Amino acid sequence: MKRIRSIVRGIGSYLPERVVTNYDLEKVMDTSHDWIVQRTGIEERHIAADDEPTSALGIKAAQAALADAGLTPADIDLIICATSTPDYTFPSTATQIQFGLGMSHGAAFDLQAVCTGFVYAVATADKFLASGSHKRALVIGAETFSRILDWNDRTTCVLFGDGAGAIVLEAAEGEGTSADRGVLTSHLRSDGRYRDKLYVDGGPGSTKTTGVLKMEGRDVFRFAVGMVTDVVADAFKATGTTPEELKWFVPHQANKRIITASAEKLGIAPEKVVITVNKHGNTSAASIPLALDVACKDGRIKKGDLVMIEAIGGGFTWGSALIRW
Ligand code: ACO
């Protein structure tokens, strides 16, 4: 049966200019390049300049995605920005980006699902487009996690980085089969029982402060590898596709060991896994669109390829989306 699909029309990303390597961190805290690489695969990360709020990163990523799509802001009627590091408590970073793009039409809102934010945002935009209410969505993941880190806590601050990525999703009629281009299926989950495993210890409604990131690293590792498999299996089942048919697996880039262990558990061949955590660190909601952009620009992801995105993040939240590029 024919149905509206959300097709990826363009992609772009932006990384702040300043690169901080593990060797730079060695100079200011009790850590080592070897420890960080062995435990996480991270070699370096980008850190936003003082005058670069999250929206500034998001605007540049959005402009790059629009240019790639051959579109202008006038063609967009929906902006969803996935972020846990908004410029302000309100207005939303999405409206800041809307303003920065010179847009005053359409709708813009933020979506907060921490590291799963981009997957949630893709799923949400897809449902808006499939309903017929909107035609073209800018889906953005933008973060400045450097601002919510405790730089005296070596167990967390070495893991994260700043950046933004964006895609343009466009509504188009498909046949309703897994051969269609576009978002074929998405599966979202959360379980608030784990809310204290990974959290920020402040907020406007509790401490009236921003707070800093806290994490029980070992538990997060265990859950990250154990939990995400259900939503990936659900995506294959819902579309009648298999890990063998998958061309690219683009997971949230938190930690190389989590990524490789998850891929192995899911039966996905290592050569199909896109890894950028070595160069970006964990950029939370920005990590998947940043990784997708790298793999598109270097020629790996091509039109028609079957691409699985998946993530797990604070909450816990987790989710997957299967996209025919
Ligand atoms: N440099 C050097 N030594 C360190 C550092 C550091 N940056 N951080 C911790 N250590 C030390 C610890 O103090 C400890 O020393 P001790 O044995 O003398 O007490 C030792 O290293 C081992 O510490 P553990 O916490 O047990 O190290 P572990 O092997 O569990 O690795 C890590 C820690 C990397 C955080 C791991 O648990 C992990 O990868 N967890 C997943 C967390 C993650 O990726 N979160 C991202 C956010 S969640 C998401 O996006 C899905």
Short mmCIF file of C-alpha atoms and ligand atoms in Angstrom, two decimals:
data_model
loop_
_atom_site.label_atom_id
_atom_site.label_comp_id
_atom_site.label_asym_id
_atom_site.label_seq_id
_atom_site.Cartn_x
_atom_site.Cartn_y
_atom_site.Cartn_z
CA MET A 1 0.00 0.00 0.00
CA LYS A 2 1.35 3.39 -0.98
CA ARG A 3 2.42 5.64 1.90
CA ILE A 4 4.34 8.83 2.56
CA ARG A 5 8.04 8.27 3.25
CA SER A 6 10.54 10.71 4.77
CA ILE A 7 13.47 10.73 2.38
CA VAL A 8 16.91 12.06 3.30
CA ARG A 9 17.40 14.90 0.87
CA GLY A 10 20.57 16.44 2.37
CA ILE A 11 23.06 16.18 5.21
CA GLY A 12 25.59 18.49 6.85
CA SER A 13 27.57 18.94 10.02
CA TYR A 14 29.76 21.34 11.92
CA LEU A 15 32.58 20.82 14.39
CA PRO A 16 34.09 23.68 16.43
CA GLU A 17 37.57 24.69 15.34
CA ARG A 18 39.35 23.87 18.61
CA VAL A 19 40.61 20.28 18.81
CA VAL A 20 41.59 18.92 22.23
CA THR A 21 43.65 15.74 22.07
CA ASN A 22 44.19 13.20 24.84
CA TYR A 23 47.75 14.53 25.05
CA ASP A 24 46.33 18.01 25.78
CA LEU A 25 44.25 16.50 28.60
CA GLU A 26 47.32 14.71 29.99
CA LYS A 27 48.84 18.13 30.62
CA VAL A 28 45.97 19.36 32.80
CA MET A 29 44.71 16.23 34.62
CA ASP A 30 45.79 12.84 35.87
CA THR A 31 44.99 10.79 32.77
CA SER A 32 46.80 9.31 29.78
CA HIS A 33 46.27 8.94 26.05
CA ASP A 34 46.68 5.18 26.38
CA TRP A 35 44.08 4.86 29.18
CA ILE A 36 41.49 6.84 27.20
CA VAL A 37 42.14 5.01 23.91
CA GLN A 38 42.11 1.56 25.50
CA ARG A 39 38.87 2.15 27.43
CA THR A 40 36.96 4.25 24.86
CA GLY A 41 38.75 4.52 21.48
CA ILE A 42 38.66 8.33 21.81
CA GLU A 43 41.79 10.18 20.57
CA GLU A 44 40.50 13.75 20.35
CA ARG A 45 37.36 15.88 20.55
CA HIS A 46 36.26 19.36 19.43
CA ILE A 47 35.37 21.99 22.02
CA ALA A 48 33.17 25.01 21.24
CA ALA A 49 34.57 28.53 21.61
CA ASP A 50 33.21 30.66 24.48
CA ASP A 51 31.11 32.70 22.05
CA GLU A 52 29.69 29.62 20.29
CA PRO A 53 26.40 28.49 21.86
CA THR A 54 24.75 25.23 20.82
CA SER A 55 22.53 27.08 18.34
CA ALA A 56 25.59 28.49 16.52
CA LEU A 57 26.75 24.93 15.87
CA GLY A 58 23.24 23.88 14.85
CA ILE A 59 22.85 26.79 12.44
CA LYS A 60 26.09 25.88 10.62
CA ALA A 61 25.09 22.19 10.40
CA ALA A 62 21.61 23.15 9.16
CA GLN A 63 23.05 25.48 6.51
CA ALA A 64 25.37 22.71 5.31
CA ALA A 65 22.47 20.24 5.11
CA LEU A 66 20.34 22.75 3.17
CA ALA A 67 23.20 23.42 0.74
CA ASP A 68 23.68 19.66 0.26
CA ALA A 69 19.94 19.32 -0.44
CA GLY A 70 19.96 22.26 -2.87
CA LEU A 71 17.25 23.93 -0.76
CA THR A 72 16.81 27.20 1.14
CA PRO A 73 15.14 27.86 4.52
CA ALA A 74 12.00 28.88 2.56
CA ASP A 75 11.57 25.20 1.60
CA ILE A 76 11.51 23.99 5.24
CA ASP A 77 8.35 23.91 7.37
CA LEU A 78 9.57 22.03 10.47
CA ILE A 79 12.72 22.21 12.61
CA ILE A 80 13.39 19.69 15.36
CA CYS A 81 16.56 20.16 17.36
CA ALA A 82 17.67 17.28 19.58
CA THR A 83 19.79 18.68 22.39
CA SER A 84 20.43 18.36 26.13
CA THR A 85 22.59 21.48 26.15
CA PRO A 86 20.17 24.22 25.01
CA ASP A 87 21.39 27.82 24.80
CA TYR A 88 18.73 28.80 27.35
CA THR A 89 16.07 27.08 29.44
CA PHE A 90 13.79 28.77 26.93
CA PRO A 91 13.24 29.75 24.15
CA SER A 92 14.18 26.51 22.46
CA THR A 93 17.45 26.12 20.61
CA ALA A 94 15.33 25.17 17.58
CA THR A 95 13.78 28.66 17.51
CA GLN A 96 17.26 30.19 17.91
CA ILE A 97 18.31 28.16 14.86
CA GLN A 98 15.14 29.14 13.01
CA PHE A 99 15.97 32.80 13.63
CA GLY A 100 19.62 32.26 12.63
CA LEU A 101 18.48 30.74 9.34
CA GLY A 102 16.35 33.82 8.66
CA MET A 103 13.13 31.79 8.88
CA SER A 104 9.92 33.08 10.42
CA HIS A 105 7.48 30.50 9.06
CA GLY A 106 6.84 26.89 10.05
CA ALA A 107 7.29 25.27 13.47
CA ALA A 108 10.41 24.67 15.52
CA PHE A 109 10.91 22.81 18.80
CA ASP A 110 13.56 21.03 20.85
CA LEU A 111 13.52 17.37 21.72
CA GLN A 112 15.38 16.01 24.73
CA ALA A 113 16.30 12.33 24.87
CA VAL A 114 20.01 12.84 25.63
CA CYS A 115 22.21 10.61 23.43
CA THR A 116 19.11 9.05 21.82
CA GLY A 117 17.86 12.53 20.88
CA PHE A 118 18.63 12.31 17.17
CA VAL A 119 16.89 8.93 16.78
CA TYR A 120 13.85 10.29 18.65
CA ALA A 121 13.93 13.41 16.44
CA VAL A 122 14.08 11.39 13.20
CA ALA A 123 11.17 9.22 14.41
CA THR A 124 9.17 12.33 15.37
CA ALA A 125 9.84 14.19 12.11
CA ASP A 126 8.94 11.05 10.16
CA LYS A 127 5.55 10.91 11.90
CA PHE A 128 4.89 14.61 11.15
CA LEU A 129 5.74 14.09 7.47
CA ALA A 130 3.82 10.79 7.21
CA SER A 131 0.70 12.52 8.61
CA GLY A 132 0.81 15.02 5.74
CA SER A 133 0.93 18.03 8.08
CA HIS A 134 4.49 19.04 7.06
CA LYS A 135 6.57 18.61 3.91
CA ARG A 136 10.25 19.16 4.73
CA ALA A 137 11.94 18.91 8.11
CA LEU A 138 15.35 19.94 9.31
CA VAL A 139 16.34 17.38 11.92
CA ILE A 140 19.30 18.57 13.94
CA GLY A 141 21.44 17.13 16.72
CA ALA A 142 23.49 19.88 18.39
CA GLU A 143 25.41 19.77 21.65
CA THR A 144 27.97 21.59 23.76
CA PHE A 145 28.51 18.93 26.42
CA SER A 146 31.81 20.62 27.35
CA ARG A 147 29.64 23.10 29.30
CA ILE A 148 27.98 20.50 31.55
CA LEU A 149 31.13 18.53 32.39
CA ASP A 150 32.95 18.58 35.69
CA TRP A 151 36.46 19.23 34.36
CA ASN A 152 37.86 17.98 37.69
CA ASP A 153 36.25 14.55 37.19
CA ARG A 154 38.56 12.56 34.93
CA THR A 155 36.12 9.64 34.83
CA THR A 156 33.64 11.67 32.74
CA CYS A 157 35.24 14.77 31.22
CA VAL A 158 37.57 12.86 28.88
CA LEU A 159 34.62 11.16 27.17
CA PHE A 160 32.67 14.01 25.58
CA GLY A 161 32.94 16.62 22.81
CA ASP A 162 30.92 19.34 21.05
CA GLY A 163 29.42 19.39 17.56
CA ALA A 164 26.29 19.39 15.43
CA GLY A 165 24.83 17.46 12.52
CA ALA A 166 21.65 17.87 10.49
CA ILE A 167 19.59 16.15 7.84
CA VAL A 168 16.76 17.39 5.64
CA LEU A 169 13.84 14.94 5.49
CA GLU A 170 11.39 15.38 2.61
CA ALA A 171 7.94 13.80 2.27
CA ALA A 172 7.53 11.69 -0.88
CA GLU A 173 5.17 8.92 -1.88
CA GLY A 174 6.56 5.39 -1.57
CA GLU A 175 5.21 1.94 -2.40
CA GLY A 176 5.06 0.95 1.28
CA THR A 177 7.75 -1.73 0.94
CA SER A 178 11.28 -2.00 2.34
CA ALA A 179 12.56 -1.16 -1.16
CA ASP A 180 11.28 2.43 -0.67
CA ARG A 181 13.76 5.18 0.00
CA GLY A 182 13.34 6.99 3.34
CA VAL A 183 12.72 6.15 6.98
CA LEU A 184 11.32 2.61 6.83
CA THR A 185 10.68 2.14 10.54
CA SER A 186 11.63 3.52 13.96
CA HIS A 187 11.46 2.03 17.45
CA LEU A 188 11.75 4.10 20.62
CA ARG A 189 12.09 2.94 24.22
CA SER A 190 12.77 4.39 27.65
CA ASP A 191 12.93 3.16 31.23
CA GLY A 192 13.05 5.79 33.98
CA ARG A 193 14.14 3.26 36.61
CA TYR A 194 17.68 3.92 35.36
CA ARG A 195 17.46 7.73 35.52
CA ASP A 196 20.22 7.98 38.15
CA LYS A 197 22.82 5.99 36.18
CA LEU A 198 23.58 8.94 33.91
CA TYR A 199 22.25 12.39 34.73
CA VAL A 200 23.03 16.07 35.27
CA ASP A 201 22.76 17.10 38.92
CA GLY A 202 21.04 20.44 38.33
CA GLY A 203 18.22 22.10 36.45
CA PRO A 204 15.83 25.06 36.54
CA GLY A 205 13.05 23.10 38.25
CA SER A 206 15.20 21.61 41.01
CA THR A 207 18.47 23.31 41.94
CA LYS A 208 18.04 26.42 39.73
CA THR A 209 21.55 25.71 38.45
CA THR A 210 22.84 24.03 35.30
CA GLY A 211 24.56 21.16 37.11
CA VAL A 212 27.23 18.78 35.85
CA LEU A 213 27.16 15.33 34.31
CA LYS A 214 27.31 12.31 36.64
CA MET A 215 27.66 8.76 35.46
CA GLU A 216 28.04 5.23 36.76
CA GLY A 217 30.29 4.22 33.89
CA ARG A 218 30.32 0.46 34.39
CA ASP A 219 26.54 0.19 34.66
CA VAL A 220 26.07 2.41 31.60
CA PHE A 221 28.49 0.21 29.66
CA ARG A 222 26.64 -2.95 30.66
CA PHE A 223 23.21 -1.55 29.83
CA ALA A 224 24.39 0.06 26.59
CA VAL A 225 25.54 -3.27 25.18
CA GLY A 226 22.66 -5.29 26.66
CA MET A 227 19.65 -3.08 25.98
CA VAL A 228 19.95 -1.73 22.48
CA THR A 229 19.57 -5.06 20.74
CA ASP A 230 15.77 -5.19 21.15
CA VAL A 231 15.06 -2.04 19.12
CA VAL A 232 17.47 -3.09 16.35
CA ALA A 233 15.86 -6.55 16.17
CA ASP A 234 12.43 -4.84 16.12
CA ALA A 235 13.52 -2.72 13.13
CA PHE A 236 14.63 -5.77 11.14
CA LYS A 237 11.44 -7.63 12.05
CA ALA A 238 9.13 -4.72 11.15
CA THR A 239 10.66 -4.40 7.68
CA GLY A 240 11.43 -8.05 6.95
CA THR A 241 15.10 -7.15 6.45
CA THR A 242 18.19 -8.85 7.89
CA PRO A 243 21.60 -7.82 9.28
CA GLU A 244 23.08 -9.28 6.06
CA GLU A 245 21.07 -6.82 3.93
CA LEU A 246 22.22 -3.90 6.05
CA LYS A 247 24.84 -1.79 4.29
CA TRP A 248 25.82 0.53 7.18
CA PHE A 249 25.37 0.45 10.93
CA VAL A 250 25.71 3.97 12.37
CA PRO A 251 25.34 3.76 16.15
CA HIS A 252 25.58 6.54 18.72
CA GLN A 253 29.29 7.23 19.16
CA ALA A 254 29.85 6.90 22.91
CA ASN A 255 32.62 4.40 23.14
CA LYS A 256 34.33 2.12 20.62
CA ARG A 257 34.05 -0.89 22.91
CA ILE A 258 30.27 -0.40 23.27
CA ILE A 259 29.94 -0.04 19.48
CA THR A 260 31.94 -3.14 18.56
CA ALA A 261 30.34 -5.28 21.30
CA SER A 262 26.84 -4.22 20.19
CA ALA A 263 27.57 -4.90 16.50
CA GLU A 264 28.95 -8.33 17.33
CA LYS A 265 25.91 -9.18 19.45
CA LEU A 266 23.61 -8.08 16.61
CA GLY A 267 25.46 -10.14 13.98
CA ILE A 268 26.54 -7.05 12.04
CA ALA A 269 29.89 -7.41 10.25
CA PRO A 270 32.61 -5.03 11.55
CA GLU A 271 33.24 -3.53 8.08
CA LYS A 272 29.64 -2.22 8.05
CA VAL A 273 30.10 -0.24 11.27
CA VAL A 274 30.78 3.50 10.98
CA ILE A 275 33.03 4.73 13.80
CA THR A 276 33.89 8.39 14.40
CA VAL A 277 34.16 8.41 18.20
CA ASN A 278 37.96 8.42 17.85
CA LYS A 279 37.86 11.92 16.32
CA HIS A 280 34.68 13.39 17.87
CA GLY A 281 34.38 11.88 21.36
CA ASN A 282 30.81 11.44 22.57
CA THR A 283 28.78 14.37 21.20
CA SER A 284 25.45 12.99 22.51
CA ALA A 285 22.57 13.85 20.16
CA ALA A 286 25.00 15.17 17.53
CA SER A 287 27.03 11.98 17.23
CA ILE A 288 24.86 10.06 14.74
CA PRO A 289 24.35 12.89 12.19
CA LEU A 290 28.07 13.73 12.51
CA ALA A 291 28.96 10.09 11.76
CA LEU A 292 26.41 9.88 8.93
CA ASP A 293 27.89 13.00 7.35
CA VAL A 294 31.44 11.61 7.51
CA ALA A 295 30.30 8.36 5.86
CA CYS A 296 28.32 10.22 3.16
CA LYS A 297 31.14 12.64 2.36
CA ASP A 298 33.80 9.91 2.11
CA GLY A 299 31.57 7.95 -0.28
CA ARG A 300 30.62 5.02 1.95
CA ILE A 301 26.88 5.76 2.29
CA LYS A 302 25.21 5.97 -1.13
CA LYS A 303 21.67 6.49 -2.38
CA GLY A 304 19.68 3.27 -1.89
CA ASP A 305 21.86 1.88 0.91
CA LEU A 306 20.11 0.36 3.92
CA VAL A 307 21.35 2.25 7.01
CA MET A 308 20.55 1.46 10.66
CA ILE A 309 20.93 4.19 13.27
CA GLU A 310 20.65 3.34 16.94
CA ALA A 311 21.45 4.93 20.29
CA ILE A 312 21.14 4.65 24.04
CA GLY A 313 21.32 7.57 26.43
CA GLY A 314 20.38 8.99 29.81
CA GLY A 315 16.95 8.07 31.14
CA PHE A 316 17.64 5.42 29.96
CA THR A 317 16.27 6.14 26.51
CA TRP A 318 17.10 4.02 23.50
CA GLY A 319 15.94 3.61 19.93
CA SER A 320 16.60 2.66 16.33
CA ALA A 321 15.60 3.80 12.87
CA LEU A 322 16.12 1.93 9.62
CA ILE A 323 16.60 4.26 6.67
CA ARG A 324 16.98 3.49 2.98
CA TRP A 325 19.28 6.35 1.98
N1 ACO B 1 42.34 8.44 33.13
C1 ACO B 1 43.05 7.55 33.86
N2 ACO B 1 42.52 6.73 34.78
C2 ACO B 1 41.20 6.82 34.96
C3 ACO B 1 40.39 7.73 34.26
C4 ACO B 1 41.01 8.56 33.30
N3 ACO B 1 40.33 9.46 32.57
N4 ACO B 1 39.12 7.57 34.66
C5 ACO B 1 39.11 6.61 35.59
N5 ACO B 1 40.36 6.15 35.78
C6 ACO B 1 40.80 5.12 36.70
C7 ACO B 1 39.83 4.91 37.85
O1 ACO B 1 40.06 5.85 38.89
C8 ACO B 1 40.17 3.50 38.28
O2 ACO B 1 41.34 3.52 39.06
P1 ACO B 1 41.48 2.57 40.36
O3 ACO B 1 41.39 1.18 39.80
O4 ACO B 1 42.81 2.94 40.89
O5 ACO B 1 40.32 2.93 41.22
C9 ACO B 1 40.50 2.80 36.96
O6 ACO B 1 40.80 3.86 36.02
C10 ACO B 1 39.37 1.96 36.43
O7 ACO B 1 38.17 2.74 36.49
P2 ACO B 1 36.80 2.17 36.01
O8 ACO B 1 35.73 3.22 36.17
O9 ACO B 1 36.56 0.84 36.64
O10 ACO B 1 37.14 1.99 34.48
P3 ACO B 1 36.34 1.21 33.39
O11 ACO B 1 37.18 0.16 32.84
O12 ACO B 1 34.95 0.88 33.83
O13 ACO B 1 36.21 2.34 32.26
C11 ACO B 1 34.65 3.92 31.35
C12 ACO B 1 35.53 3.55 32.54
C13 ACO B 1 35.50 4.20 30.15
C14 ACO B 1 33.83 5.17 31.70
C15 ACO B 1 33.71 2.73 31.08
O14 ACO B 1 33.03 2.35 32.24
C16 ACO B 1 32.75 3.01 30.00
O15 ACO B 1 33.12 3.06 28.86
N6 ACO B 1 31.47 3.18 30.32
C17 ACO B 1 30.49 3.57 29.38
C18 ACO B 1 30.26 4.97 29.62
C19 ACO B 1 30.00 5.77 28.40
O16 ACO B 1 30.45 5.57 27.31
N7 ACO B 1 29.21 6.76 28.65
C20 ACO B 1 28.92 7.70 27.68
C21 ACO B 1 27.66 8.29 27.99
S1 ACO B 1 26.42 7.12 27.87
C22 ACO B 1 26.08 6.98 26.33
O17 ACO B 1 26.31 7.84 25.57
C23 ACO B 1 25.49 5.71 25.96
#
